[in-house]
mmCIF file of C-alpha atoms and ligand atoms in Angstrom:
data_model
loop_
_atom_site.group_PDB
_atom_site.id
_atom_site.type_symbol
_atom_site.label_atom_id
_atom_site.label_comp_id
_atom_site.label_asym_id
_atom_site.label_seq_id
_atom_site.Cartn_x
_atom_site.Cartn_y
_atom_site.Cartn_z
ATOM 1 C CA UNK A 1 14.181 -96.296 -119.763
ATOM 2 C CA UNK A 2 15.232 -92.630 -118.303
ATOM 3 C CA UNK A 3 14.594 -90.252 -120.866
ATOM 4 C CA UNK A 4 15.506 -86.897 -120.878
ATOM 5 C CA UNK A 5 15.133 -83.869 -122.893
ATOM 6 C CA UNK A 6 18.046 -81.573 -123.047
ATOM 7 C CA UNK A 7 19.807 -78.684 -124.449
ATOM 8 C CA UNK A 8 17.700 -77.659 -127.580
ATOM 9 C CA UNK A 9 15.253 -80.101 -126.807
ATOM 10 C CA UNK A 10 17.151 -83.057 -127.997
ATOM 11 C CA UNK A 11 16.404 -86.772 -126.639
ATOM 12 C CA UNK A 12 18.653 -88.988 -124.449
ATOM 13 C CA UNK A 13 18.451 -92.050 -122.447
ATOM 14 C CA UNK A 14 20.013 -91.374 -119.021
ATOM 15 C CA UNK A 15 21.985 -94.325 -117.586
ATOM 16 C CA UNK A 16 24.041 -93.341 -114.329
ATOM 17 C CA UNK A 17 25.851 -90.004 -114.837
ATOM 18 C CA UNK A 18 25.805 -90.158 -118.153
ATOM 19 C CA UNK A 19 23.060 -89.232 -121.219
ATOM 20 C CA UNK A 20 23.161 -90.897 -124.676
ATOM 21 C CA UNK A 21 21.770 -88.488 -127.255
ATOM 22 C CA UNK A 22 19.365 -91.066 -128.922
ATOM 23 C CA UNK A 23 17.911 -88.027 -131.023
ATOM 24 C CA UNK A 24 18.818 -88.806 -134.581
ATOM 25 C CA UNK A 25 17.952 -92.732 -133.590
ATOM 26 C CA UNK A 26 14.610 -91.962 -132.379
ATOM 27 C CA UNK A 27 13.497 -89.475 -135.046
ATOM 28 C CA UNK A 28 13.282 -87.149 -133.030
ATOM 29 C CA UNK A 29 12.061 -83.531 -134.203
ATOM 30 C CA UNK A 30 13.142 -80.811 -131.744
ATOM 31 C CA UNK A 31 10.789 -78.196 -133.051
ATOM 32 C CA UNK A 32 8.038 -80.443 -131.669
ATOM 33 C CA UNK A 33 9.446 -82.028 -128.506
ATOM 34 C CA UNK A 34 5.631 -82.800 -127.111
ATOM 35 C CA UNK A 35 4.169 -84.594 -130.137
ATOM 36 C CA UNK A 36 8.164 -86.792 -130.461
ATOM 37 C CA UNK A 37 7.756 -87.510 -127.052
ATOM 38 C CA UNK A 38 4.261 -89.067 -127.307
ATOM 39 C CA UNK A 39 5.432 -90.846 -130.347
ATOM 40 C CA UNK A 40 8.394 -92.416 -128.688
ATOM 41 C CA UNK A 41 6.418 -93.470 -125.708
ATOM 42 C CA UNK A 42 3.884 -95.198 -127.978
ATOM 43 C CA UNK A 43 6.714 -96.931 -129.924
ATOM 44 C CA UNK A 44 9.067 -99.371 -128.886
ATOM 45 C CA UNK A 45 12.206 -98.611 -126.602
ATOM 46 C CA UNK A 46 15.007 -96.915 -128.873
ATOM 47 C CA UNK A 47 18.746 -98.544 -127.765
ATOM 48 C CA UNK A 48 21.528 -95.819 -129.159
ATOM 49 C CA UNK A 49 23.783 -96.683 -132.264
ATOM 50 C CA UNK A 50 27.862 -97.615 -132.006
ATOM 51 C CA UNK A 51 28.407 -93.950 -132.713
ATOM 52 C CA UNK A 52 25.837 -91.841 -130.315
ATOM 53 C CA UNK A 53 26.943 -89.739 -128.170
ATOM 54 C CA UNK A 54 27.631 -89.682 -124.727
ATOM 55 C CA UNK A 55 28.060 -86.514 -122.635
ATOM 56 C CA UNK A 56 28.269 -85.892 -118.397
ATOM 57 C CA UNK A 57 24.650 -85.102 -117.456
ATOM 58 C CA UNK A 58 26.482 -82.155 -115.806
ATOM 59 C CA UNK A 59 27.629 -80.838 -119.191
ATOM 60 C CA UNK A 60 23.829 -80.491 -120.676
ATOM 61 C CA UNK A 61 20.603 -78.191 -119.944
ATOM 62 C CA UNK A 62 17.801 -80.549 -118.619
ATOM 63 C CA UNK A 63 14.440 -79.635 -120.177
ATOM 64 C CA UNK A 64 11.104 -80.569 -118.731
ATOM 65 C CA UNK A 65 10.977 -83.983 -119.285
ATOM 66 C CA UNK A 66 7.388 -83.387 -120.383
ATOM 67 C CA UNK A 67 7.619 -80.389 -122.468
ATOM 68 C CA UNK A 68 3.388 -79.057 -123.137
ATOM 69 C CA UNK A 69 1.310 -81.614 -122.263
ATOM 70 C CA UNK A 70 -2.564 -80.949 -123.278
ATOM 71 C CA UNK A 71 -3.839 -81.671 -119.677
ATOM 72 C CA UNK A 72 -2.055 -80.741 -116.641
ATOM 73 C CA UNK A 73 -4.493 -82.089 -113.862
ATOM 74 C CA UNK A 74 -3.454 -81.863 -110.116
ATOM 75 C CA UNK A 75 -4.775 -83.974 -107.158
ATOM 76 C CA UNK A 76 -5.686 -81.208 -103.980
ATOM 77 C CA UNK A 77 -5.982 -82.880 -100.679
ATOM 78 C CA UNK A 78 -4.534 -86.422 -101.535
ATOM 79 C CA UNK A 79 -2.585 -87.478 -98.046
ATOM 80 C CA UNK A 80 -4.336 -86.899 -94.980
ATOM 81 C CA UNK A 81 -1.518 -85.771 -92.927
ATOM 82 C CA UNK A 82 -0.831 -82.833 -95.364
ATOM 83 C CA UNK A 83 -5.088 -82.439 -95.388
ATOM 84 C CA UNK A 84 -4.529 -81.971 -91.384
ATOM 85 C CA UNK A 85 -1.640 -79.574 -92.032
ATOM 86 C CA UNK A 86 -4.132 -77.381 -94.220
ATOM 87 C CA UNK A 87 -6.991 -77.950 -91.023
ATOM 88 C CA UNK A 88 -9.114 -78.955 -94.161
ATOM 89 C CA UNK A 89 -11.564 -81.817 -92.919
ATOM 90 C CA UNK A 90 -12.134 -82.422 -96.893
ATOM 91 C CA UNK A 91 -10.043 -84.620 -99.016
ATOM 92 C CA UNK A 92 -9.575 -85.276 -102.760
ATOM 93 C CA UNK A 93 -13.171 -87.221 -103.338
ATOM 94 C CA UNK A 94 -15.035 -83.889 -101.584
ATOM 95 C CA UNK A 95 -13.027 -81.618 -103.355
ATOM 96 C CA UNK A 96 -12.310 -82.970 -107.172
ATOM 97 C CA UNK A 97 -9.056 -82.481 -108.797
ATOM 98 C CA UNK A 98 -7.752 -79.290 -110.494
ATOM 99 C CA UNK A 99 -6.013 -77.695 -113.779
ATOM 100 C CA UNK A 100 -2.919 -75.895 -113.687
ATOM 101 C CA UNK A 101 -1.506 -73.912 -116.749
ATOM 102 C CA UNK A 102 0.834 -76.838 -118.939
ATOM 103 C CA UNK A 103 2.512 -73.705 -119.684
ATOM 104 C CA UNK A 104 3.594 -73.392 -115.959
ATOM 105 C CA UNK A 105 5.973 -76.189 -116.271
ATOM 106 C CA UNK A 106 9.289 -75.847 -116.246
ATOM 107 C CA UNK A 107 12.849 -78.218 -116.261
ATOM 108 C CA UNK A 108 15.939 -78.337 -114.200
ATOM 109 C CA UNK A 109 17.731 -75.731 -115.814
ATOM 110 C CA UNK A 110 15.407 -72.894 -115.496
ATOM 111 C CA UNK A 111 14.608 -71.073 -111.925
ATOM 112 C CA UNK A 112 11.130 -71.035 -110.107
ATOM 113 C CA UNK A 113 10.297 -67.537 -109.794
ATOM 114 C CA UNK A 114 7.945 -65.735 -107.243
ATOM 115 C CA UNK A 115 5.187 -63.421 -108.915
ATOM 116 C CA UNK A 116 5.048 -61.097 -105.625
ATOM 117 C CA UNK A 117 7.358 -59.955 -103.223
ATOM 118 C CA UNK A 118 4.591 -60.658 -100.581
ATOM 119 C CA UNK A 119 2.866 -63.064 -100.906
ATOM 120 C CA UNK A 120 4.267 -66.633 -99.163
ATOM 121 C CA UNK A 121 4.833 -69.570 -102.267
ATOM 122 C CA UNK A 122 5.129 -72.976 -101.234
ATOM 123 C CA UNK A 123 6.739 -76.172 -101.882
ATOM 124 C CA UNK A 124 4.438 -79.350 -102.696
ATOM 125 C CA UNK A 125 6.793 -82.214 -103.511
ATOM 126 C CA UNK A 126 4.833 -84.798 -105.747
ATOM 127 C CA UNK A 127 5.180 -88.027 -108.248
ATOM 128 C CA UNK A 128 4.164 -86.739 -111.352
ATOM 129 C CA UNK A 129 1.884 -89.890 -113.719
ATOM 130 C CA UNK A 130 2.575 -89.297 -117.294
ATOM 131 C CA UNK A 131 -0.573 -90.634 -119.629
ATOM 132 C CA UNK A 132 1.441 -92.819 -122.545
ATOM 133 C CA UNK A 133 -2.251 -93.856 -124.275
ATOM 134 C CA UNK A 134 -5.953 -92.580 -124.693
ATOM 135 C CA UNK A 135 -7.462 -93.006 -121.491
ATOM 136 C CA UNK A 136 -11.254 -92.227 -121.366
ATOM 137 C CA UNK A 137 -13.366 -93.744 -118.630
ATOM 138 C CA UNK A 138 -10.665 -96.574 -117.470
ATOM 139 C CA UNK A 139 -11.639 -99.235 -114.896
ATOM 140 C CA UNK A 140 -8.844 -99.312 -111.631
ATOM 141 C CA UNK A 141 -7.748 -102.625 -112.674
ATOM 142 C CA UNK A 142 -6.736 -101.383 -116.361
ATOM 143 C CA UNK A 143 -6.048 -98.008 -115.460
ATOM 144 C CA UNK A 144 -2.196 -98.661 -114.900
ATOM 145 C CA UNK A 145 -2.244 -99.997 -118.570
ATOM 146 C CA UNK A 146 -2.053 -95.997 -119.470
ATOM 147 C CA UNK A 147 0.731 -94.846 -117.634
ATOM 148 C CA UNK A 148 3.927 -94.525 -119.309
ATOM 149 C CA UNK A 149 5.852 -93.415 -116.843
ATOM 150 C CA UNK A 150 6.611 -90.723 -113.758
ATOM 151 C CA UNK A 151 8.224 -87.728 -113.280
ATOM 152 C CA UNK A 152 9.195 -86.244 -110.012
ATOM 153 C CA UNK A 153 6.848 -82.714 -109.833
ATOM 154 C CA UNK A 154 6.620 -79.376 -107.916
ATOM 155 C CA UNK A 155 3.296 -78.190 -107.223
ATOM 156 C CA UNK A 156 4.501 -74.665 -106.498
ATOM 157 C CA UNK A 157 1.435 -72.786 -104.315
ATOM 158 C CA UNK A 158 0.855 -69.257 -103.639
ATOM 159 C CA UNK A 159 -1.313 -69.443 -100.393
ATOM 160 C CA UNK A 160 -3.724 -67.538 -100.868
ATOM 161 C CA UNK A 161 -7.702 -67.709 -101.333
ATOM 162 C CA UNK A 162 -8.002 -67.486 -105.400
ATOM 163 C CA UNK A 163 -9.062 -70.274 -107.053
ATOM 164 C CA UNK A 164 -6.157 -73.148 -107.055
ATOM 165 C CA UNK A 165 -5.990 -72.554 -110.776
ATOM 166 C CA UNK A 166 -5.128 -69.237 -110.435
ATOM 167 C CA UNK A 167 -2.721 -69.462 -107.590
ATOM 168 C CA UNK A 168 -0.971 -72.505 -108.745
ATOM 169 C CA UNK A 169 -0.610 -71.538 -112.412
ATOM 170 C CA UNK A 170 2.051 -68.889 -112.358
ATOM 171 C CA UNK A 171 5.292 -68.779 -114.874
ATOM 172 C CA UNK A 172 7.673 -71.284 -113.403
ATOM 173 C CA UNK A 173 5.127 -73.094 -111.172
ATOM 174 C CA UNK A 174 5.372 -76.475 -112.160
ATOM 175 C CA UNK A 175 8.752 -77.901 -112.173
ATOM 176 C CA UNK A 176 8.876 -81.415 -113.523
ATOM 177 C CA UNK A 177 12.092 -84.138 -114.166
ATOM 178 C CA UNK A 178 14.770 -84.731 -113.884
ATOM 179 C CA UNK A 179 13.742 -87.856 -116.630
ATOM 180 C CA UNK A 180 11.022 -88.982 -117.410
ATOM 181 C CA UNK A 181 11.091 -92.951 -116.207
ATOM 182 C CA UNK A 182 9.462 -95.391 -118.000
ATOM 183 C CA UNK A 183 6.760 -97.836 -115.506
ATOM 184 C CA UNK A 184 8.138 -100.467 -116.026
ATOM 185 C CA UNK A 185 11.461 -99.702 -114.214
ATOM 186 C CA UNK A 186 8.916 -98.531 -111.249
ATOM 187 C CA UNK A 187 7.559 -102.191 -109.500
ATOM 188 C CA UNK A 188 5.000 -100.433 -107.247
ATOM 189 C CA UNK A 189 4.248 -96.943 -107.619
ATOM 190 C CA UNK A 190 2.087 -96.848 -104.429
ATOM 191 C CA UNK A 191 4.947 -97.573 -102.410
ATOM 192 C CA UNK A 192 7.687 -95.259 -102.926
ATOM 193 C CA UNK A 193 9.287 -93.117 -100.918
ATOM 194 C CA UNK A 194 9.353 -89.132 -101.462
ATOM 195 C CA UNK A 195 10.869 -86.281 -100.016
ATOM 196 C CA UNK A 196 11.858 -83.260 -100.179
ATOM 197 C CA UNK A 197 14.320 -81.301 -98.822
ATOM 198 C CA UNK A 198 15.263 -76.963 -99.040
ATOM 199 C CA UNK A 199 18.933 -76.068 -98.783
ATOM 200 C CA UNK A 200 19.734 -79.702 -97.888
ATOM 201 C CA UNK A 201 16.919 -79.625 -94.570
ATOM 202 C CA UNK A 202 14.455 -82.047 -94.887
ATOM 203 C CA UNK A 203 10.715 -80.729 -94.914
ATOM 204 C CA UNK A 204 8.854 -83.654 -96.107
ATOM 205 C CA UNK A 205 9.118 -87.290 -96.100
ATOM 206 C CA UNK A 206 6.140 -90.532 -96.896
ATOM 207 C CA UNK A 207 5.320 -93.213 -98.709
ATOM 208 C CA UNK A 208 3.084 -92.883 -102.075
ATOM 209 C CA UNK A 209 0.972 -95.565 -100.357
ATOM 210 C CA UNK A 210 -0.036 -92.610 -98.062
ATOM 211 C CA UNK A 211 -2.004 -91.637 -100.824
ATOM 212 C CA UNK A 212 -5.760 -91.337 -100.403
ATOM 213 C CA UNK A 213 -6.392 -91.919 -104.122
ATOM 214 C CA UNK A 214 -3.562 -94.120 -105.008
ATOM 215 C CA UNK A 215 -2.073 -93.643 -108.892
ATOM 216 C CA UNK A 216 -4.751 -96.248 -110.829
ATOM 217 C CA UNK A 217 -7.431 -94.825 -109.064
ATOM 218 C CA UNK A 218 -6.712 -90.901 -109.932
ATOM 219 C CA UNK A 219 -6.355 -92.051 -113.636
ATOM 220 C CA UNK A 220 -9.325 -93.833 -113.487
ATOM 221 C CA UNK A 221 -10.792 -90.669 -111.656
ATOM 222 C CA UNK A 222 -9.479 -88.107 -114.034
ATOM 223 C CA UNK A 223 -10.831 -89.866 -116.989
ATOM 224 C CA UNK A 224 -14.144 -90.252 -115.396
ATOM 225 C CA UNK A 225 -14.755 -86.319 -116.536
ATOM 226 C CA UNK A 226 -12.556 -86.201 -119.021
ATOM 227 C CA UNK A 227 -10.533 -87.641 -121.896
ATOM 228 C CA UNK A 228 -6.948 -87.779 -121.133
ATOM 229 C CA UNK A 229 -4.774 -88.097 -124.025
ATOM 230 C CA UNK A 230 -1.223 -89.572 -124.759
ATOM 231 C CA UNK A 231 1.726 -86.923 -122.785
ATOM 232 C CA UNK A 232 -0.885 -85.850 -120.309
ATOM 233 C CA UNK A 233 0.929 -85.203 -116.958
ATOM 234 C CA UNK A 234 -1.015 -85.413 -113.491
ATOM 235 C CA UNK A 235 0.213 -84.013 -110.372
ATOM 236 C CA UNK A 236 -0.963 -86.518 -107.453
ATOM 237 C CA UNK A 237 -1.075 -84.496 -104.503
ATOM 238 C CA UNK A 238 1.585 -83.662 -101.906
ATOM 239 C CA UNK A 239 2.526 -85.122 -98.167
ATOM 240 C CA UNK A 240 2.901 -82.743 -95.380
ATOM 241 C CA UNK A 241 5.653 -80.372 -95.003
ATOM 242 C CA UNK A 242 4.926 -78.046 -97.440
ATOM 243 C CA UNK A 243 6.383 -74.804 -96.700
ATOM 244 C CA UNK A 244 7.268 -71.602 -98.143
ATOM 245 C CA UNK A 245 10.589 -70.814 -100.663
ATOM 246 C CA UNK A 246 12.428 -67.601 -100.149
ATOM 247 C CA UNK A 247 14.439 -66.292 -103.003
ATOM 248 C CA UNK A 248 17.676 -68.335 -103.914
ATOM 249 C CA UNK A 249 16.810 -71.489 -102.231
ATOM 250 C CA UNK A 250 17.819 -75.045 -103.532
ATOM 251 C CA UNK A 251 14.462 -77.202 -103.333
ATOM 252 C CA UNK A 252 14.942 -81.067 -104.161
ATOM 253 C CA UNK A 253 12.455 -83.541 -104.453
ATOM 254 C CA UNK A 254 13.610 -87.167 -104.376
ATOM 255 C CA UNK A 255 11.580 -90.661 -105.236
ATOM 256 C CA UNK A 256 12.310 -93.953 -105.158
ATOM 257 C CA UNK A 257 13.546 -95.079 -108.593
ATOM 258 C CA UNK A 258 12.109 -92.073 -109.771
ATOM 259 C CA UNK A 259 15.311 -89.956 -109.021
ATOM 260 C CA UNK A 260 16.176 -86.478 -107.562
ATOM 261 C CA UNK A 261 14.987 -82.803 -109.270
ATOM 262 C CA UNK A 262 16.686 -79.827 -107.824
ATOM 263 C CA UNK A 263 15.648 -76.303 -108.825
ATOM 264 C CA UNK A 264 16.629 -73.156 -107.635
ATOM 265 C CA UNK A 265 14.397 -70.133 -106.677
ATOM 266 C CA UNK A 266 15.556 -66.649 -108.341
ATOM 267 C CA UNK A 267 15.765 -63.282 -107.212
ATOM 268 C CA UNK A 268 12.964 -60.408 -107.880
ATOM 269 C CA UNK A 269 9.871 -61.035 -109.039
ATOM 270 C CA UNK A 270 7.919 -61.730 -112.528
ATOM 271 C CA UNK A 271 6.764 -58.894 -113.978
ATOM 272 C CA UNK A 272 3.283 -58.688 -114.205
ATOM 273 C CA UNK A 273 3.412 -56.637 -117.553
ATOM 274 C CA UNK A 274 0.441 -54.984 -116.295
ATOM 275 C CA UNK A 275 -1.040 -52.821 -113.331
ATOM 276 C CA UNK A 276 -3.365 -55.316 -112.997
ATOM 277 C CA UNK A 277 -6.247 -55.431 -109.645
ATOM 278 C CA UNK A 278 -4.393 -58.169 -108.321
ATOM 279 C CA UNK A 279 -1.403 -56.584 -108.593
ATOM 280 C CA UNK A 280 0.910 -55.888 -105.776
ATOM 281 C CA UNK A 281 0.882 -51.974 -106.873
ATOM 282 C CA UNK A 282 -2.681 -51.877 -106.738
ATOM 283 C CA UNK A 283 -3.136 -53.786 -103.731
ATOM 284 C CA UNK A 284 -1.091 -51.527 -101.626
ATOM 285 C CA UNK A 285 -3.363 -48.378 -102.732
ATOM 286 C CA UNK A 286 -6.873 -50.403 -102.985
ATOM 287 C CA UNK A 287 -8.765 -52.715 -100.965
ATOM 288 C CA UNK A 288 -10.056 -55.520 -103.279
ATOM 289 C CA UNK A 289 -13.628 -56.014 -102.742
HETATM 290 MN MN1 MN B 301 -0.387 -80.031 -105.005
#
């Protein structure tokens, strides 16, 4: 199944170019899109009544497909030719995984946003592994058992030396969808092809088998430390070819049987609310110790 949240956070199975609106079907409740998602992953696969309704995917607002997950972990360091990119000599096992805000995510029809004017952010095209059950120190072999499904996912970076949590947190910085596709419509997810393109130029392009810590073995990893639970998205690292985004820009990342996200970069800046240290204001006038 390809589901997808749209509009005000209503449910539909995707087939094509088209979206069924499986919402009234599914018992859906749109004031808690998180907690019906988990709930529909956990139950069996939904097919739409006679009377649902169909509407052109280019007639609705795509929402994160994965609206507020509880974790959002992220894999640093994950292919080696992006680790050589970086000149880091460490990988993912030296240097852990990390959390980003699950308030950073955002869906196809909202913008990514740049917090400063100068400071560079980056593309980091990556599969996204959505948790459908309890997973708390899984084995490899049954780790796969607690994936529902993938997402394609944009790690968006501010380079910078603040902690990755910081820098990779920011409004807008975690764009996730266009569906959410069920595993078992994905035979091998450590073989897929992803890339990822800006205003239709390619910048990166590998295989998920690339992948230092292929998608069993992060699960397993993750939930060596910690519990995930059921709607719990990971982000599992990015190939080389990251690069930055300038305002405007169209930024796609495609997978294998995963399907394409586009998003859009806007204009200006977020407001900071604030005149904060790190501030761009404040870092003109005053050298940060
Ligand atoms: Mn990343």
């Amino acid at each position: 199944m390809r589901y997808a949240l749209f509009d005000d956070w209503r449910l539909g199975v995707v087939s094509g170019d088209t979206i069924t609106d499986i919402t009234v079907e599914s018992d859906w409740d749109s004031s808690d899109p998180q907690r019906s998602l988990v709930r529909t992953l956990r139950s069996a696969p939904v097919r739409p009544g006679p009377g649902a309704r169909r509407l052109a995917l280019s007639d609705v607002s795509l929402r994160p497909p994965v609206p507020r997950p509880t974790n959002l972990v992220a894999a640093p360091l994950n292919y080696r030719a992006h680790n050589t990119e970086m000149g880091q000599a460490k990988d993912i096992w030296s240097e852990g995984f990390f959390l980003k805000s699950p308030t950073s995510i955002i869906g196809p029809s909202e913008e990514i946003l740049a917090p400063f004017g100068d400071r560079a952010i980056h593309h980091e095209a990556e599969l996204g592994i959505v948790i459908g059950r309890e997973t708390d120190r899984v084995h490899q072999e049954s780790a796969m058992d607690h994936v529902a499904g993938f997402v394609c996912l944009l790690d968006i970076t501010m380079r910078g030396t603040e902690e990755r949590g910081w820098r990779k947190s920011f409004r807008t910085f975690t764009p996730i969808g266009p569906y959410l596709v069920t595993a078992d419509e994905v035979p091998d997810p450590n073989a897929l092809s992803i890339r990822c393109e800006v205003n239709g130029v390619e910048r990166q392009r590998a295989s998920t088998g690339e992948m230092i810590c292929d998608v069993a073995t992060l699960v397993a990893y993750v939930s060596s430390v910690f519990p995930l639970v059921p709607g719990d998205l990971i982000a599992s690292g990015t190939p080389a070819g990251v690069g930055p985004l300038e305002p405007g820009d169209l930024v796609s990342v495609e997978i294998d049987h995963i399907g394409r996200l586009d998003m859009r970069t806007g204009t200006g800046t977020q407001d900071t609310h604030q005149n904060w240290p790190y501030s761009v204001a404040r870092r003109t006038t005053q050298k940060l110790a």
